[in-house]
Tab-separated table of C-alpha atoms (C1' of nucleotides) in Angstrom:
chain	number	residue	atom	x	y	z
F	294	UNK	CA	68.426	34.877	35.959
F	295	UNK	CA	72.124	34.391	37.420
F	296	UNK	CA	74.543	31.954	38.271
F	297	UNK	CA	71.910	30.171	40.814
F	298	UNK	CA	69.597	29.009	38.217
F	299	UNK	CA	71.788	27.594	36.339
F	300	UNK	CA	73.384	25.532	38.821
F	301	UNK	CA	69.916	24.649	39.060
F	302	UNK	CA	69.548	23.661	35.874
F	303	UNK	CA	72.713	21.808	35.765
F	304	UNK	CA	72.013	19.484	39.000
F	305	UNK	CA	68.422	18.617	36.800
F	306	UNK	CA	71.219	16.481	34.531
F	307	UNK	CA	72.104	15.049	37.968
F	308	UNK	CA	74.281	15.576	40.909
F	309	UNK	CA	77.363	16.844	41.234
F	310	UNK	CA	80.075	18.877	42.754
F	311	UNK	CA	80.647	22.228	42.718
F	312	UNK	CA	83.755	21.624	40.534
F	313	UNK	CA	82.182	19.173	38.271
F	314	UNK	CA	79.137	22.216	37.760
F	315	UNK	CA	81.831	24.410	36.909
F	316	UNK	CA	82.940	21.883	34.121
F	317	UNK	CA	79.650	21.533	32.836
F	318	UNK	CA	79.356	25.386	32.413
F	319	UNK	CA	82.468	25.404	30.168
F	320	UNK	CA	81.250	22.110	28.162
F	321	UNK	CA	77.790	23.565	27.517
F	322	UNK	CA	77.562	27.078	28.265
F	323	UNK	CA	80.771	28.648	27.025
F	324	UNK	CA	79.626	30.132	24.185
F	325	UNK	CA	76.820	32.256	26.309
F	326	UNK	CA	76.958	32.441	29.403
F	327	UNK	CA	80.254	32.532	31.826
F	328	UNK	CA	80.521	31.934	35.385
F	329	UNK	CA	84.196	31.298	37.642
F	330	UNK	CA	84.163	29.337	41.085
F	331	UNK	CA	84.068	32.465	42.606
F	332	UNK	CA	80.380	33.071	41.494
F	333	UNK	CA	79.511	29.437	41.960
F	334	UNK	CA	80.387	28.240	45.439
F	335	UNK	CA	78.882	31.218	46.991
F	336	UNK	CA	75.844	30.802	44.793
F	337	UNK	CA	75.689	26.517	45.865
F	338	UNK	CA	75.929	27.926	49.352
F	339	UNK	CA	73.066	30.148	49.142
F	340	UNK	CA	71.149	27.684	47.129
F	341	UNK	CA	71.780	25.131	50.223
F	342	UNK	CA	70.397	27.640	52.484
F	343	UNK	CA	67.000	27.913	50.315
F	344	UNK	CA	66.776	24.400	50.361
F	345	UNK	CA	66.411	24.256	46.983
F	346	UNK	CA	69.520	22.089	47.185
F	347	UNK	CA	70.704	19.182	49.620
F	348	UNK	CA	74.242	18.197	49.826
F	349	UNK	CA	76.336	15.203	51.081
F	350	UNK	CA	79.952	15.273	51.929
F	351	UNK	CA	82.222	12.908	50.588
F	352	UNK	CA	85.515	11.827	52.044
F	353	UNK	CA	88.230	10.875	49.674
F	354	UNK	CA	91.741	9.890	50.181
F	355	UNK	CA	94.631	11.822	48.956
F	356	UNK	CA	91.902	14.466	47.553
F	357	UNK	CA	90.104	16.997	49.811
F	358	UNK	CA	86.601	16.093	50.768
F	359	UNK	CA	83.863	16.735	48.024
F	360	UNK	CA	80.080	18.220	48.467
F	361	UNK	CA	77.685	16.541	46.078
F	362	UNK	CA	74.660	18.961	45.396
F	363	UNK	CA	71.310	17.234	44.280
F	364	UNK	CA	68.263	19.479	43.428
F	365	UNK	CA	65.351	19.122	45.517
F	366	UNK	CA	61.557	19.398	44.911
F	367	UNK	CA	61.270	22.701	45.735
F	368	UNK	CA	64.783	23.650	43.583
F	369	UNK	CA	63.375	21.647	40.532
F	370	UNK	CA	59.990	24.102	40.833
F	371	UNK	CA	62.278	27.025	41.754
F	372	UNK	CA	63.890	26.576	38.451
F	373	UNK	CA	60.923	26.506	36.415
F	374	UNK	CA	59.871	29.338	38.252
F	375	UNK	CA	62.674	31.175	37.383
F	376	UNK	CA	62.792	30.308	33.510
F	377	UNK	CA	59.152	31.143	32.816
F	378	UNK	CA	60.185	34.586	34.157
F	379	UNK	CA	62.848	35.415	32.961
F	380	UNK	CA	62.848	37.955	30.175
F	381	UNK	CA	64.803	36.565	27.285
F	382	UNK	CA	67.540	38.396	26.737
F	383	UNK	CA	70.767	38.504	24.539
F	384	UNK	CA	73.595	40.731	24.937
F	385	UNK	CA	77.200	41.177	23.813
F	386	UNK	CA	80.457	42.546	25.264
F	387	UNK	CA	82.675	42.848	23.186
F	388	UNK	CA	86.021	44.618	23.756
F	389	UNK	CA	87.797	42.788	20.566
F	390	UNK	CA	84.772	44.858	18.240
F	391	UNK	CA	84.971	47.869	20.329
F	392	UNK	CA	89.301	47.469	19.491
F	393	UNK	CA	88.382	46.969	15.523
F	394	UNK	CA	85.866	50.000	15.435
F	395	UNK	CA	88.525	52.307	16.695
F	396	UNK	CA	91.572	50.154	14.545
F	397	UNK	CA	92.535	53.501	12.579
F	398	UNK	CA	93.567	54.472	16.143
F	399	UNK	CA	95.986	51.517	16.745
F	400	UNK	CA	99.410	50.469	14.688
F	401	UNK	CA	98.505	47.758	12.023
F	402	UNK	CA	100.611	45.257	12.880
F	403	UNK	CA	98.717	45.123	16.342
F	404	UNK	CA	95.223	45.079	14.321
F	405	UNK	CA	96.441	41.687	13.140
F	406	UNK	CA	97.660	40.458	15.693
F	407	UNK	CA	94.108	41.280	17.594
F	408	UNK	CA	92.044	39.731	14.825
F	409	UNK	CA	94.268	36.185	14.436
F	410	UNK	CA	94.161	35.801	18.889
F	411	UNK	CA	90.136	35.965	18.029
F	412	UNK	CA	90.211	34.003	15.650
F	413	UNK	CA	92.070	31.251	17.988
F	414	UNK	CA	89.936	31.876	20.295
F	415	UNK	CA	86.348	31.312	18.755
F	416	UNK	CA	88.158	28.256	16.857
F	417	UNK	CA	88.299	26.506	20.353
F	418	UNK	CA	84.737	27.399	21.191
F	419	UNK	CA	83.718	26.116	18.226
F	420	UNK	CA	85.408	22.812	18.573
F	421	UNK	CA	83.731	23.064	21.927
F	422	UNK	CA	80.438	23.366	20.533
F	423	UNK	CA	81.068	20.913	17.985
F	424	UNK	CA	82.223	18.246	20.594
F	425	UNK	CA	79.127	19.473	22.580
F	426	UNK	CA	77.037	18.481	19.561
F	427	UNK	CA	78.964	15.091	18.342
F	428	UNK	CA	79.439	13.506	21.675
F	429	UNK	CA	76.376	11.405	22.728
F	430	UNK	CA	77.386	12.752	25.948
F	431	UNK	CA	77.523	9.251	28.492
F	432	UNK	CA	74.231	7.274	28.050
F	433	UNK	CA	72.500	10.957	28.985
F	434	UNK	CA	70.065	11.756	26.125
F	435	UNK	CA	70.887	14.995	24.240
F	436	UNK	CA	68.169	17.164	24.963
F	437	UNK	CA	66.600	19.068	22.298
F	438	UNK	CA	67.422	22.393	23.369
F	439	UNK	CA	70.779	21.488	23.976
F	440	UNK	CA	71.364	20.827	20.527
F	441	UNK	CA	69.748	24.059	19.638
F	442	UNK	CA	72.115	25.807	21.499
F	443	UNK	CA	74.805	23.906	20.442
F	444	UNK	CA	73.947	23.817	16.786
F	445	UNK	CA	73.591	27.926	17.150
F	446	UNK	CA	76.726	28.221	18.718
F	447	UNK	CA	78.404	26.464	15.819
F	448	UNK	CA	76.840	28.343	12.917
F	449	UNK	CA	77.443	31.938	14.114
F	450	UNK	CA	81.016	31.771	15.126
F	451	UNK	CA	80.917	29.975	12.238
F	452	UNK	CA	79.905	33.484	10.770
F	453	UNK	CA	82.323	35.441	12.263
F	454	UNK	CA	85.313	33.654	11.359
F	455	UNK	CA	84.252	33.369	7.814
F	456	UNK	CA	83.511	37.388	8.575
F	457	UNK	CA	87.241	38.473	10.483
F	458	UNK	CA	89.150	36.016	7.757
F	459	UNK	CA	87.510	37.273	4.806
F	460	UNK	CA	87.887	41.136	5.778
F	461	UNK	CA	91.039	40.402	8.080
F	462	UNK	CA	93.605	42.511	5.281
F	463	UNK	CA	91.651	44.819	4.141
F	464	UNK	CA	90.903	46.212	7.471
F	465	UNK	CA	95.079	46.037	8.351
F	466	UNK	CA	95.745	47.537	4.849
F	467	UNK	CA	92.719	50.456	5.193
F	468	UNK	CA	94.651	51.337	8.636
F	469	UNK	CA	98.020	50.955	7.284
F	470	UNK	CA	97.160	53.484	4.227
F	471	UNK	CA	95.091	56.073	6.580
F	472	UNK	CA	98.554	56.248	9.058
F	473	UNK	CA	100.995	56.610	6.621
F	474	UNK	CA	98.193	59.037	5.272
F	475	UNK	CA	97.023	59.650	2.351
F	476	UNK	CA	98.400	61.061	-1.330
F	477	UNK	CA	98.829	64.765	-0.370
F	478	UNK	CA	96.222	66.144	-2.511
F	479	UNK	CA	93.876	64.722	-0.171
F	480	UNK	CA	95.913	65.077	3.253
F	481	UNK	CA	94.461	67.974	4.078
F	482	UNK	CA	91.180	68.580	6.541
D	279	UNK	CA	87.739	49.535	28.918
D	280	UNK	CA	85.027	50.691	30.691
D	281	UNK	CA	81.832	53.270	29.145
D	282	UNK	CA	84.606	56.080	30.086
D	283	UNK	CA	86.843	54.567	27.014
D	284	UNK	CA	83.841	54.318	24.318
D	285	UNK	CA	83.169	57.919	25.643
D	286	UNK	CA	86.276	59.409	24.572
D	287	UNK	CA	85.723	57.419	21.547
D	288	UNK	CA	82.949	58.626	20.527
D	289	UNK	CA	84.590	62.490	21.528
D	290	UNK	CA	87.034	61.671	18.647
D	291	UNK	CA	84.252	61.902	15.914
D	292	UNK	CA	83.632	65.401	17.390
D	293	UNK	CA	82.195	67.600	20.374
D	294	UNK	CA	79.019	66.193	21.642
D	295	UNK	CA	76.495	66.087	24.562
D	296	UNK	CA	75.787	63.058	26.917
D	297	UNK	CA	72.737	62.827	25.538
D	298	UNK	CA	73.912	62.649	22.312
D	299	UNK	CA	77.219	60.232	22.937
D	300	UNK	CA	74.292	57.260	23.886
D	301	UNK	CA	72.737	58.032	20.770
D	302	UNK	CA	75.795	57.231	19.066
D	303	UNK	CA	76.324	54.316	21.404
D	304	UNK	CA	73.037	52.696	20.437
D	305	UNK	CA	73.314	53.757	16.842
D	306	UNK	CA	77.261	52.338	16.773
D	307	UNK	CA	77.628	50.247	19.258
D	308	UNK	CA	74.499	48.899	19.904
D	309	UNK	CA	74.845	44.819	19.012
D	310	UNK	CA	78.447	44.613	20.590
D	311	UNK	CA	78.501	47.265	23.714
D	312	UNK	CA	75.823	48.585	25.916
D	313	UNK	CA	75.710	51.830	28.119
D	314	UNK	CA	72.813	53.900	29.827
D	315	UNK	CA	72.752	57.154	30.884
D	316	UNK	CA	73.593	55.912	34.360
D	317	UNK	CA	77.156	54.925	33.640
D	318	UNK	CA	77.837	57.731	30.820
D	319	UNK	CA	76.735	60.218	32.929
D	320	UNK	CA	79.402	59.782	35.706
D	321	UNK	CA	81.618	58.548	33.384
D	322	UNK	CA	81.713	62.409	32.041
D	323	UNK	CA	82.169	63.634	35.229
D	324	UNK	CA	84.553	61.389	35.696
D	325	UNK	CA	86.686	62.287	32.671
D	326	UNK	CA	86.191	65.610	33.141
D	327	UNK	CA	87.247	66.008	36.722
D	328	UNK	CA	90.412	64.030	35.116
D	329	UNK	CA	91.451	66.387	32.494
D	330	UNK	CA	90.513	64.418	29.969
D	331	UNK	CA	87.745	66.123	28.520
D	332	UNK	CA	86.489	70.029	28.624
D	333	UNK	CA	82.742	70.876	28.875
D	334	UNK	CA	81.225	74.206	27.756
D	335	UNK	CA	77.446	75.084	28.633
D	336	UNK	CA	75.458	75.888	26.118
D	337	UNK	CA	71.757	77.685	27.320
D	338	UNK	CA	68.848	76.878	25.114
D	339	UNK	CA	65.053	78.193	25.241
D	340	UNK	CA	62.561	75.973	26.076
D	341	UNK	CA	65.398	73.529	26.887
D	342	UNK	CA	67.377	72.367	29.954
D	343	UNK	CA	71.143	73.826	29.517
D	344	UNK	CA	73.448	71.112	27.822
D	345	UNK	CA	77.086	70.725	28.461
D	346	UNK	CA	79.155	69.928	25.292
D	347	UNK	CA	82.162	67.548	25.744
D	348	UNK	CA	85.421	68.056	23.871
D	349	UNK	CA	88.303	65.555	23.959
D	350	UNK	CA	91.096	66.998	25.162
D	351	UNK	CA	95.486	66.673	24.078
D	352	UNK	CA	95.725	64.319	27.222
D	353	UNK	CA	92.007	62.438	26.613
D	354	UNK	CA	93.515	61.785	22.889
D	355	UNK	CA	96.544	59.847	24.593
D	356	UNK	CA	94.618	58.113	27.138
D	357	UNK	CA	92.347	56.976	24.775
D	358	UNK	CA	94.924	55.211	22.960
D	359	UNK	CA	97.130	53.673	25.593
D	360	UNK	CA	93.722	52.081	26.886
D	361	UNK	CA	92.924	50.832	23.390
D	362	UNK	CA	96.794	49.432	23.697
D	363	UNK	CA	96.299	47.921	26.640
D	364	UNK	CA	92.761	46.187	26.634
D	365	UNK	CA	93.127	42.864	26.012
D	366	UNK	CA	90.180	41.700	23.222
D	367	UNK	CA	87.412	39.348	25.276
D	368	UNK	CA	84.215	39.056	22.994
D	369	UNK	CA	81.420	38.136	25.944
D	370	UNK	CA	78.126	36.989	24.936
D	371	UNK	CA	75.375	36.711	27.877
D	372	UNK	CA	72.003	35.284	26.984
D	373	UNK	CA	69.278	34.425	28.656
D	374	UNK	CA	67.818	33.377	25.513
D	375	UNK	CA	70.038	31.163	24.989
D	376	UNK	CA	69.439	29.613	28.563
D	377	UNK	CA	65.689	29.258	28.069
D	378	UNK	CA	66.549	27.709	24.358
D	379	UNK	CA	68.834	24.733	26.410
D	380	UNK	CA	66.334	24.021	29.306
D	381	UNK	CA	63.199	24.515	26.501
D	382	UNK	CA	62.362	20.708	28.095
D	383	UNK	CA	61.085	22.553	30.987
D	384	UNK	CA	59.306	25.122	29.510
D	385	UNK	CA	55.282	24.729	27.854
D	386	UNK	CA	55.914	24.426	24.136
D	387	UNK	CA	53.640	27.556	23.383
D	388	UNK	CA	56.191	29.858	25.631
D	389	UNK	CA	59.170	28.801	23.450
D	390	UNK	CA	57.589	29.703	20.220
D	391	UNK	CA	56.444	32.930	21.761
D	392	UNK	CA	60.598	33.650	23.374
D	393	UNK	CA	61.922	32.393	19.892
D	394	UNK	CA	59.469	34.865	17.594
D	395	UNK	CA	60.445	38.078	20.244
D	396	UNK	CA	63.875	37.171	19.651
D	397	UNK	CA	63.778	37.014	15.844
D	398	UNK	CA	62.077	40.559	15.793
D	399	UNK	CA	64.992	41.585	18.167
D	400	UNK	CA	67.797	40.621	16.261
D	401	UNK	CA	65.536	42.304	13.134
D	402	UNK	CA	65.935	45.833	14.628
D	403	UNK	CA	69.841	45.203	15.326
D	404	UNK	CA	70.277	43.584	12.251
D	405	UNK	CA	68.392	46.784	10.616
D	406	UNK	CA	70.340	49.426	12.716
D	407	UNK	CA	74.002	47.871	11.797
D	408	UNK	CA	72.585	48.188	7.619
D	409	UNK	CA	72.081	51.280	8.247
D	410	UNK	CA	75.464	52.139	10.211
D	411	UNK	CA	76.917	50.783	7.000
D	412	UNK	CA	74.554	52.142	4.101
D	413	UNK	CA	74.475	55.747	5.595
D	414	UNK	CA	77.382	57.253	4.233
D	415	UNK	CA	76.839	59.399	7.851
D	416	UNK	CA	76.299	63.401	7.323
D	417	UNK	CA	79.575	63.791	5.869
D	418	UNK	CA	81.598	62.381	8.525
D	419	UNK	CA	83.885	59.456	6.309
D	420	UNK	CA	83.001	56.102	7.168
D	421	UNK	CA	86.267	54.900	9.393
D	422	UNK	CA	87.404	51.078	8.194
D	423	UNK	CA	86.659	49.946	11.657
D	424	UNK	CA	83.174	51.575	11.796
D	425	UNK	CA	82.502	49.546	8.330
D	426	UNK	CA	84.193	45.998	9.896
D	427	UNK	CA	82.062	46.250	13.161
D	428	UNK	CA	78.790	46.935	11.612
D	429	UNK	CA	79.456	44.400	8.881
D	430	UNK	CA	80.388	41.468	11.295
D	431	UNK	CA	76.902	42.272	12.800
D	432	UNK	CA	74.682	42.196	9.903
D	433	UNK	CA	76.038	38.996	8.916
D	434	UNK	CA	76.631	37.272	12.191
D	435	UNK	CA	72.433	38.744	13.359
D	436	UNK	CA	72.016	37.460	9.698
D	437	UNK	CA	73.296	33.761	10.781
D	438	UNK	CA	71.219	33.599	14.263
D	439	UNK	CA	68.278	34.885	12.156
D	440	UNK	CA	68.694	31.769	9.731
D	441	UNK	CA	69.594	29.362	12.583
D	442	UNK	CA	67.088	30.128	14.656
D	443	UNK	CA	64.234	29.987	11.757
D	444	UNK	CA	65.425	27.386	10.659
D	445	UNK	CA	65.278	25.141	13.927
D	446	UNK	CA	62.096	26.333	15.612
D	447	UNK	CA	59.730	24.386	14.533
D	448	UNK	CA	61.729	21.120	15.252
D	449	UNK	CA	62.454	22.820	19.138
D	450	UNK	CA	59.247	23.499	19.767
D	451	UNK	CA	57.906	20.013	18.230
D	452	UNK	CA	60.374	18.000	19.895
D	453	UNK	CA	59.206	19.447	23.211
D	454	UNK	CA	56.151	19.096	22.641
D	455	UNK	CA	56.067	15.490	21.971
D	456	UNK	CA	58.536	15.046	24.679
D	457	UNK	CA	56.428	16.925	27.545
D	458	UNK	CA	53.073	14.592	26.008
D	459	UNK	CA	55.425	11.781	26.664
D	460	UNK	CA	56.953	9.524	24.541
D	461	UNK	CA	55.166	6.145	23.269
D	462	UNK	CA	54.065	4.055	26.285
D	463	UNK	CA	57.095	1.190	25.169
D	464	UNK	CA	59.591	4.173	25.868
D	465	UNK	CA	58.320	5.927	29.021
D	466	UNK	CA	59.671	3.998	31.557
D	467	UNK	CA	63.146	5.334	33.363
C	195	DT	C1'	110.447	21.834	39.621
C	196	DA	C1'	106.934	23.823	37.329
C	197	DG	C1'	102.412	23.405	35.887
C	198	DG	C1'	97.975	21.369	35.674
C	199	DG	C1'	94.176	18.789	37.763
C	200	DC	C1'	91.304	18.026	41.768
C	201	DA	C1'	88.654	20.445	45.508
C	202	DT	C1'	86.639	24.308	48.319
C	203	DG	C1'	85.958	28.575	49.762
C	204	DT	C1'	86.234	34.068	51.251
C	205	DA	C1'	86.476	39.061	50.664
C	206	DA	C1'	87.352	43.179	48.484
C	207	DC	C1'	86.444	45.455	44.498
C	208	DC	C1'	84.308	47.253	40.463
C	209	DA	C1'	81.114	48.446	37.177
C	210	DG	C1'	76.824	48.495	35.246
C	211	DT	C1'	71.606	48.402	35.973
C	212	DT	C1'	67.530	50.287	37.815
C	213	DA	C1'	64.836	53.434	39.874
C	214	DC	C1'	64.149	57.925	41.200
C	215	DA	C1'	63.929	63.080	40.431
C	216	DT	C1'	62.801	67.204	37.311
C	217	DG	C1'	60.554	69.540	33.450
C	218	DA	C1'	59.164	71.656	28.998
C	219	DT	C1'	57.714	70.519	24.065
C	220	DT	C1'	55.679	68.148	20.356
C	221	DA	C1'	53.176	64.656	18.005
C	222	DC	C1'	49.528	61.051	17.858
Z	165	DG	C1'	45.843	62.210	27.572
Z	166	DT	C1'	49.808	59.571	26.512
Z	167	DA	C1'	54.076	58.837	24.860
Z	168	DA	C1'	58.319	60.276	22.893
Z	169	DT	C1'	62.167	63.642	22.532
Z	170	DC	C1'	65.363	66.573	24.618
Z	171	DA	C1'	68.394	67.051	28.778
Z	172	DT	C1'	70.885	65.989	33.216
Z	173	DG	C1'	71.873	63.794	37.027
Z	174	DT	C1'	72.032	60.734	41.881
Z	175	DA	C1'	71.928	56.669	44.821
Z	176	DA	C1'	71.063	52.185	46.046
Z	177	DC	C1'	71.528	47.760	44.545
Z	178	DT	C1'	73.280	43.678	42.420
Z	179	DG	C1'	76.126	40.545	40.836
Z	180	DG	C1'	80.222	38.956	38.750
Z	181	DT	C1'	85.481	39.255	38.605
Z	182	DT	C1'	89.805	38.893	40.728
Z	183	DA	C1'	92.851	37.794	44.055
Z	184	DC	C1'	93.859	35.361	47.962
Z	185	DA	C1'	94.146	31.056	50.908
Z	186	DT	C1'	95.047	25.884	51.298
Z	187	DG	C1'	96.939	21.423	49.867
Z	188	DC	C1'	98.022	17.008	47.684
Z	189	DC	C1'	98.842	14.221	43.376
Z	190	DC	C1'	100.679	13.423	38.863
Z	191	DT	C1'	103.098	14.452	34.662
Z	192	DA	C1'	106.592	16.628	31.714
DNA sequence: TAGGGCATGTAACCAGTTACATGATTAC
DNA sequence: GTAATCATGTAACTGGTTACATGCCCTA
């Protein structure tokens, strides 16, 4: 599973434009699964080339010309294809965890300031998840799964804010004490 | 940050082998960071051949020779100013997560079946970051870090556990009577 | 006038995954 | 006999990120 099936999967919703896909991935897939226009032009063009996609080129004035991509037969069984083989996986990357295990390593002050730019951050992607959720989305029915996804998005960063705000001091303090070092009794290896 | 970075990490807790620096990684690091031996083999190399680590070869009987890496003065500093310098991104990628938003597509009996493998997934991670935290870890102290990362994934595996149980009947249901078709009055486009 | 939105693409780069290659020991 | 543990590596592949390249409109 890459980038191709789920532009797949996004032009089942409908047709759009390569820009308009890229939207969609932020909207809806955010919070799993990232993808820049660097990954999905090239992966429309291929698509095109499978004919699993057909496009038509729109001219606009005072815009550049736009490609609308609409799945075809063949895309729509490609895509099924694809799902009901792909193994189901879930995986994490996190450089802000990797920064916290190794936080007696780093000054304090720079602990804190780690922990409150994540916490910014996963307050916007819940808000996105939230709007994802709220927003009858344009006439379009809200899929099932989409609110699953949705709805799980919301509940564990949910988690891990309650998590990084409720052990957010205690983390900078157990740092700030191990620098400073210990009483001297027990300074020594 | 790269597998080169956790590598030296890992070298701060004390001299080990490759072999046993992806044990630690899947013990540690496993629900936030990810490595094989085919990136932390080279990465050694790699780290050796830039002064940043020192290997001595140890024979064994019955064994293949190992090759014990120790952090070295200048590995200790380049550890750090990496740390300093990484900027904190928290990825999640999941194909689960994928299948879960275009269930609609998918036979009803398949999601069940993806949702129940995932549950007894997140059961083992959920398991190993309890026991990062319970095992007070052969005398080696429990760093505040170690304690924060392996917390934040017990209870944020704990919250996708409860999310996910919660909501899989109504998935798979809603699917189900989705993919049967709706009542006759509704079915038309 | 600086930045953001709309709109599309290419190319180099990088890093991790997967498969292959070897080989003895122990436990089920 | 089959799988798991210990133990190390290489090489091809894959796929996503980043930077570059273009260009106009609108808002602050």
């Amino acid at each position: 599973m890459d980038v191709k099936t789920l532009c797949l999967g996004v032009l089942t919703e409908g047709d759009r434009t390569g820009y308009e896909i890229k939207q969609r991935f932020e909207e809806a897939f955010n919070h799993f699964f990232g993808a820049g226009f660097g990954s999905i032009y090239p992966a429309l063009a291929q698509l095109s080339r499978d004919g699993l996609v057909t496009l038509r080129e729109v001219e606009q004035d005072k815009r550049p010309d736009k490609k609308v991509y609409r799945l075809t037969e063949a895309g729509h069984r490609a895509l099924i294809a694809e799902l009901m083989a792909t193994p189901p996986r879930h995986k994490v990357r996190s450089e802000f965890l990797v920064l916290m295990y190794f936080a007696h390593l780093l000054p304090p002050g720079q602990i804190a300031a780690i922990i409150d730019a994540q916490i910014a951050q996963w307050e916007g992607l819940r808000a996105c998840c939230a709007a994802c959720v709220a927003d009858p989305g344009k006439e379009r029915p809200l899929q099932p799964g989409e609110r699953f996804a949705a709805g799980y998005g919301q509940v564990v960063i949910e988690a891990a804010l309650a998590f990084v705000r409720a052990h957010r001091d205690q983390l900078v303090d157990e740092v700030a004490a191990s620098r400073t070092g210990p009483p001297a009794s027990l300074a020594a290896e």
